[in-house]
Each structure stands twice: as structure tokens, then as C-alpha cells.
Amino acid sequence: MNKQFIAGNWKMNLTLDEARDLATKICGTLANSDVVDVGVFPSYVFLNDICGILNGSNVVVGAQDMNNENSGAFTGEVSGPMLRDVGCTHVIIGHSERRIIFHETNSIINLKIKAALSYGLSPIFCVGEKQEERDADRTNDIVGSQLSCGLESLTAEQVKELTIAYEPVWAIGTGKTASPEQANEVHAFIRSAIESEYDNDTAKNIRIQYGGSVNPKNAKDLLGQPEIDGALVGGASLEPNSFLEIISAAAGL
Ligand code: PGA
């Protein structure tokens, strides 16, 4: 089992004061604990502040997206070098909300992953099927093609820098979670796809998080599955106690 990585995706939530308070409480409680890797993903406009608060702690900070270009006339966009500049080490790429609401394609996601890696940012690369795709028994097809397109022309060395997040779209923000067995099955499929594209060592060591309505009640069962190496948490990461309880569940495994 790999070291667990619990990441909080704050999405477009919180005021600056609330974000500072949340970061301060997480940092205060975790202090120097390093049993579990922990990260937070605030909105762009809070990154500078939150990086300042968490600087020197074990909690890493990342953005929820980035543009694949270095700089230029891309009004409203944020680049990898800008994220590095404010202290980010990680970035979420290909979240289903980006894919569905903002029409991000697998090939854009591939460019973003390559750009992130070239700037020294570690991507959390999200994949997952929609309800109708699961109902049609197409989960592995969909996740398999998201993986192969998203990782196209990446070397094993580059893939080792990634975390993959399996997030079934039907489980995000809905209160419906994949059962631990359902999630574990897709995680095993992802690992086998990485093994056939790369090698056993890369497949074994890559961390695969589960995301989709993870909360303090279901965390232990999900995280206890052999193929699950952490969680990408949305709603339950906005409140310090529930996020910290999920981290404790991971630490107790
Ligand atoms: P959720 O979100 O935990 O609120 O379902 C997870 C995510 O979108 O990463």
C-alpha cells in the first residue's frame, strides 16, 4: 500500500477569511505529522495567502486548474510559472467539472499535464465515468481512454510524478458514493492499464485517490481498500473537523 494522500478541493467556495481560518486550523492540528500526505486546493485568488500560511508545514498547496501556455494573451487564465511563483507544488488537472462545464477535452488535459510537469508541478489527474456510461457498462472504456489520451507521450519517469484521482461523475457532490468494492475495482483497472502502458514498478507506486462524496463516515472503508491510496475531497474538505477526521481515518489504516 502506498502512503495515503488526502487532498481538499475547495472549488469556488469560502471567503478569504474562511480560507485562512481553514488553512490555519489544518496546519495547527497536523503540525509536523507526516503519516499521511495532505494537500489543499484553494481558489486562485487565495493561493498566495494560503501558501504563506502553510509555508514550512507538511501540507502542500495546489491550484484547481492551470493553462498549458507559459504566458501571453489569454485573458482570465493562470499559468504554471505563476502557480510556482506563489508557492504551489501541485495542480488538479482534468476535473470532471472542467471537462463538463468548461468543455475540456482529453487532448487539452494532456497538454496541461505536460505543461504542469515541465514547470515542476505535480498533477492530480482526474478521470471518471458518468452515470449513463456506468449503466451502459462502459466504465473501463471511458476511464481507459481518458487515461491513454491524458497520458499520451508521457514517459514512465513523468507518470511517476502524478497522482491519479478516480472520481465517478455520478458520485461528485451528490452524496452517492461508489461502494468501496466498486471503487477498488476501477482502481485495479487503472493500475493494470498503467502497468500495460508502462511497467509494474510505475503501476505499483502511482497513487490513485478516490473522489466523490467522501466524508468522515465512509472514509475508513474506502481508504481501507487495497488499491485506494487516498482521497480527493470536495464538500467535506471545507470544514476543518470533517477534513481532519478523514485524514485521521487515513492515518489509522
Ligand atoms: P465531493 O467532490 O467530495 O463534494 O463529492 C469531490 C471532487 O469533486 O473532487
Short mmCIF file of C-alpha atoms and ligand atoms in Angstrom, two decimals:
data_model
loop_
_atom_site.label_atom_id
_atom_site.label_comp_id
_atom_site.label_asym_id
_atom_site.label_seq_id
_atom_site.Cartn_x
_atom_site.Cartn_y
_atom_site.Cartn_z
CA MET A 1 0.00 0.00 0.00
CA ASN A 2 1.29 3.48 -0.88
CA LYS A 3 1.35 6.35 1.59
CA GLN A 4 -2.12 7.89 1.65
CA PHE A 5 -2.62 11.32 0.07
CA ILE A 6 -5.69 13.28 1.20
CA ALA A 7 -6.41 16.38 -0.87
CA GLY A 8 -9.08 19.02 -0.26
CA ASN A 9 -10.57 20.57 -3.39
CA TRP A 10 -12.16 23.78 -2.14
CA LYS A 11 -13.67 24.56 -5.57
CA MET A 12 -15.31 28.04 -5.84
CA ASN A 13 -16.07 28.26 -2.12
CA LEU A 14 -15.12 30.24 1.00
CA THR A 15 -14.29 33.87 1.69
CA LEU A 16 -10.67 34.88 2.18
CA ASP A 17 -11.14 34.91 5.97
CA GLU A 18 -12.75 31.48 5.93
CA ALA A 19 -9.99 30.10 3.71
CA ARG A 20 -7.29 31.49 6.02
CA ASP A 21 -9.06 30.10 9.05
CA LEU A 22 -9.44 26.65 7.48
CA ALA A 23 -5.75 26.54 6.46
CA THR A 24 -4.65 27.71 9.91
CA LYS A 25 -6.71 25.02 11.67
CA ILE A 26 -5.49 22.25 9.36
CA CYS A 27 -1.90 23.36 9.82
CA GLY A 28 -2.26 23.71 13.59
CA THR A 29 -3.67 20.23 14.01
CA LEU A 30 -1.34 18.42 11.66
CA ALA A 31 1.75 20.31 12.82
CA ASN A 32 4.63 18.11 11.77
CA SER A 33 2.64 14.94 11.24
CA ASP A 34 3.71 13.10 8.13
CA VAL A 35 1.92 9.78 8.41
CA VAL A 36 -0.40 10.92 5.63
CA ASP A 37 0.31 13.38 2.81
CA VAL A 38 -2.16 16.27 2.88
CA GLY A 39 -2.87 19.00 0.34
CA VAL A 40 -5.34 21.83 -0.11
CA PHE A 41 -6.53 23.32 -3.39
CA PRO A 42 -7.97 26.82 -2.84
CA SER A 43 -9.27 29.22 -5.47
CA TYR A 44 -6.56 31.02 -7.47
CA VAL A 45 -7.12 34.32 -5.67
CA PHE A 46 -6.42 32.76 -2.27
CA LEU A 47 -3.32 30.79 -3.27
CA ASN A 48 -0.76 33.41 -2.29
CA ASP A 49 -2.24 33.77 1.20
CA ILE A 50 -2.73 30.07 1.79
CA CYS A 51 0.79 29.24 0.59
CA GLY A 52 2.05 31.81 3.10
CA ILE A 53 0.09 30.22 5.96
CA LEU A 54 1.18 26.68 5.10
CA ASN A 55 4.76 27.51 4.18
CA GLY A 56 7.13 25.23 6.12
CA SER A 57 4.34 22.82 7.13
CA ASN A 58 3.75 19.36 5.71
CA VAL A 59 0.58 20.49 3.96
CA VAL A 60 1.08 21.09 0.24
CA VAL A 61 -0.87 23.66 -1.75
CA GLY A 62 -2.07 23.45 -5.32
CA ALA A 63 -4.40 25.06 -7.83
CA GLN A 64 -7.59 23.57 -9.22
CA ASP A 65 -6.55 24.06 -12.85
CA MET A 66 -3.98 25.90 -14.97
CA ASN A 67 -3.45 26.96 -18.56
CA ASN A 68 -0.94 24.97 -20.59
CA GLU A 69 0.72 28.10 -22.01
CA ASN A 70 3.61 29.78 -20.29
CA SER A 71 2.37 33.37 -20.69
CA GLY A 72 0.62 35.59 -23.22
CA ALA A 73 -2.73 36.95 -24.32
CA PHE A 74 -5.04 34.52 -22.52
CA THR A 75 -7.37 36.81 -20.59
CA GLY A 76 -8.54 35.29 -17.34
CA GLU A 77 -6.09 32.39 -17.36
CA VAL A 78 -3.32 31.41 -14.94
CA SER A 79 -0.07 29.70 -15.95
CA GLY A 80 2.16 27.11 -14.32
CA PRO A 81 5.02 29.58 -13.67
CA MET A 82 2.54 31.86 -11.86
CA LEU A 83 1.48 28.96 -9.65
CA ARG A 84 5.11 28.12 -8.90
CA ASP A 85 5.77 31.77 -8.14
CA VAL A 86 3.23 31.86 -5.30
CA GLY A 87 4.46 28.56 -3.83
CA CYS A 88 2.20 25.89 -5.32
CA THR A 89 3.67 22.43 -5.77
CA HIS A 90 0.56 20.67 -7.11
CA VAL A 91 -2.29 21.24 -9.55
CA ILE A 92 -5.55 19.39 -10.26
CA ILE A 93 -5.95 18.67 -13.97
CA GLY A 94 -8.99 17.34 -15.81
CA HIS A 95 -11.55 17.55 -13.00
CA SER A 96 -14.97 16.47 -14.31
CA GLU A 97 -16.33 19.98 -13.67
CA ARG A 98 -13.65 21.32 -16.04
CA ARG A 99 -14.40 18.59 -18.57
CA ILE A 100 -18.19 19.01 -18.47
CA ILE A 101 -18.85 22.69 -17.68
CA PHE A 102 -15.79 24.14 -19.43
CA HIS A 103 -15.61 21.58 -22.27
CA GLU A 104 -12.02 20.49 -21.61
CA THR A 105 -11.04 17.67 -23.92
CA ASN A 106 -8.63 14.82 -23.27
CA SER A 107 -6.10 16.47 -25.57
CA ILE A 108 -6.20 19.80 -23.68
CA ILE A 109 -5.80 17.83 -20.47
CA ASN A 110 -2.76 16.06 -21.95
CA LEU A 111 -1.20 19.46 -22.79
CA LYS A 112 -1.91 20.73 -19.28
CA ILE A 113 -0.35 17.66 -17.65
CA LYS A 114 2.79 18.05 -19.77
CA ALA A 115 2.96 21.78 -19.02
CA ALA A 116 2.49 21.20 -15.27
CA LEU A 117 5.31 18.65 -15.22
CA SER A 118 7.59 20.92 -17.20
CA TYR A 119 7.14 23.63 -14.54
CA GLY A 120 7.79 21.17 -11.70
CA LEU A 121 4.16 21.00 -10.58
CA SER A 122 2.81 17.62 -9.58
CA PRO A 123 -0.59 16.99 -11.22
CA ILE A 124 -3.59 15.25 -9.72
CA PHE A 125 -5.07 13.89 -12.93
CA CYS A 126 -8.81 13.19 -12.65
CA VAL A 127 -10.71 10.52 -14.54
CA GLY A 128 -14.19 9.06 -14.11
CA GLU A 129 -17.32 7.94 -15.86
CA LYS A 130 -20.82 9.47 -15.96
CA GLN A 131 -23.85 7.60 -14.64
CA GLU A 132 -25.11 6.69 -18.12
CA GLU A 133 -21.68 5.35 -19.04
CA ARG A 134 -21.62 3.13 -15.94
CA ASP A 135 -25.18 1.98 -16.68
CA ALA A 136 -24.08 1.02 -20.21
CA ASP A 137 -21.16 -0.95 -18.74
CA ARG A 138 -18.66 1.43 -20.32
CA THR A 139 -16.75 2.47 -17.18
CA ASN A 140 -13.47 0.79 -18.17
CA ASP A 141 -13.70 2.04 -21.78
CA ILE A 142 -14.23 5.63 -20.66
CA VAL A 143 -11.64 5.62 -17.90
CA GLY A 144 -9.20 3.72 -20.15
CA SER A 145 -9.45 6.29 -22.92
CA GLN A 146 -9.23 9.24 -20.51
CA LEU A 147 -6.03 7.66 -19.21
CA SER A 148 -4.42 6.84 -22.53
CA CYS A 149 -5.26 10.24 -24.09
CA GLY A 150 -4.38 12.20 -20.94
CA LEU A 151 -1.04 10.46 -20.59
CA GLU A 152 -0.17 10.36 -24.28
CA SER A 153 3.58 10.58 -24.95
CA LEU A 154 4.48 10.79 -21.25
CA THR A 155 7.41 8.69 -20.06
CA ALA A 156 7.29 6.37 -17.05
CA GLU A 157 9.50 8.89 -15.20
CA GLN A 158 6.91 11.61 -15.80
CA VAL A 159 3.98 9.38 -14.87
CA LYS A 160 5.70 8.67 -11.53
CA GLU A 161 5.23 12.37 -10.65
CA LEU A 162 1.44 12.14 -10.97
CA THR A 163 -1.39 11.22 -8.69
CA ILE A 164 -4.48 9.85 -10.42
CA ALA A 165 -7.90 10.61 -8.94
CA TYR A 166 -10.73 8.25 -9.85
CA GLU A 167 -13.87 10.31 -9.48
CA PRO A 168 -17.08 8.78 -10.82
CA VAL A 169 -19.05 11.82 -12.01
CA TRP A 170 -22.28 10.44 -10.53
CA ALA A 171 -20.71 10.44 -7.06
CA ILE A 172 -19.42 14.03 -7.05
CA GLY A 173 -21.34 16.35 -4.76
CA THR A 174 -24.34 14.02 -4.85
CA GLY A 175 -23.96 12.20 -1.55
CA LYS A 176 -23.88 8.97 -3.61
CA THR A 177 -20.55 7.19 -3.15
CA ALA A 178 -19.18 4.30 -5.11
CA SER A 179 -19.13 1.30 -2.79
CA PRO A 180 -15.61 0.50 -1.57
CA GLU A 181 -15.64 -2.60 -3.81
CA GLN A 182 -16.86 -0.67 -6.88
CA ALA A 183 -14.15 1.94 -6.36
CA ASN A 184 -11.45 -0.65 -5.72
CA GLU A 185 -12.36 -2.47 -8.92
CA VAL A 186 -11.86 0.66 -11.06
CA HIS A 187 -8.63 1.49 -9.21
CA ALA A 188 -7.34 -2.00 -10.01
CA PHE A 189 -8.28 -1.45 -13.65
CA ILE A 190 -6.40 1.88 -13.69
CA ARG A 191 -3.33 0.25 -12.17
CA SER A 192 -3.39 -2.55 -14.72
CA ALA A 193 -3.75 -0.02 -17.56
CA ILE A 194 -0.68 1.83 -16.24
CA GLU A 195 1.20 -1.46 -15.97
CA SER A 196 0.48 -2.42 -19.58
CA GLU A 197 1.38 1.05 -20.87
CA TYR A 198 4.45 1.45 -18.62
CA ASP A 199 5.73 -1.14 -16.16
CA ASN A 200 4.95 -2.88 -12.91
CA ASP A 201 7.03 -0.52 -10.79
CA THR A 202 5.27 2.60 -12.14
CA ALA A 203 1.86 0.96 -11.68
CA LYS A 204 2.60 -0.15 -8.12
CA ASN A 205 3.95 3.20 -6.99
CA ILE A 206 1.48 5.59 -8.58
CA ARG A 207 -1.04 6.87 -6.07
CA ILE A 208 -4.69 6.54 -7.04
CA GLN A 209 -7.10 8.63 -4.99
CA TYR A 210 -10.84 8.08 -4.86
CA GLY A 211 -13.12 11.12 -5.06
CA GLY A 212 -16.87 11.54 -4.90
CA SER A 213 -18.80 12.30 -1.69
CA VAL A 214 -16.01 11.12 0.61
CA ASN A 215 -16.90 12.03 4.21
CA PRO A 216 -15.81 11.08 7.74
CA LYS A 217 -18.33 8.22 7.81
CA ASN A 218 -17.31 6.42 4.62
CA ALA A 219 -13.61 7.34 4.55
CA LYS A 220 -12.28 4.37 6.51
CA ASP A 221 -13.98 1.74 4.35
CA LEU A 222 -12.98 3.43 1.10
CA LEU A 223 -9.41 4.14 2.13
CA GLY A 224 -9.02 0.64 3.56
CA GLN A 225 -9.34 -0.89 0.08
CA PRO A 226 -6.03 -2.26 -1.18
CA GLU A 227 -5.96 -0.21 -4.40
CA ILE A 228 -7.06 3.12 -2.87
CA ASP A 229 -4.19 5.42 -1.87
CA GLY A 230 -6.06 8.49 -0.71
CA ALA A 231 -8.98 10.77 -1.42
CA LEU A 232 -9.80 13.91 -3.34
CA VAL A 233 -12.39 15.51 -1.10
CA GLY A 234 -14.74 18.33 -2.11
CA GLY A 235 -17.60 19.28 0.23
CA ALA A 236 -16.17 17.59 3.33
CA SER A 237 -12.86 19.46 2.96
CA LEU A 238 -14.50 22.84 3.60
CA GLU A 239 -14.97 22.21 7.28
CA PRO A 240 -11.85 21.61 9.41
CA ASN A 241 -13.27 18.84 11.59
CA SER A 242 -14.63 16.72 8.79
CA PHE A 243 -11.44 17.10 6.72
CA LEU A 244 -9.28 16.26 9.74
CA GLU A 245 -11.44 13.22 10.53
CA ILE A 246 -10.86 11.91 7.00
CA ILE A 247 -7.12 12.42 7.50
CA SER A 248 -7.30 10.54 10.81
CA ALA A 249 -9.14 7.69 9.08
CA ALA A 250 -6.28 7.50 6.58
CA ALA A 251 -3.68 7.68 9.35
CA GLY A 252 -5.32 4.84 11.25
CA LEU A 253 -5.14 2.33 8.42
P1 PGA B 1 -17.27 15.95 -3.37
O1 PGA B 1 -16.29 16.46 -4.52
O2 PGA B 1 -16.41 15.34 -2.29
O3 PGA B 1 -18.00 17.16 -2.90
O4 PGA B 1 -18.18 14.93 -3.98
C1 PGA B 1 -15.16 15.72 -4.91
C2 PGA B 1 -14.46 16.40 -6.06
O5 PGA B 1 -15.13 16.98 -6.91
O6 PGA B 1 -13.22 16.38 -6.15
#
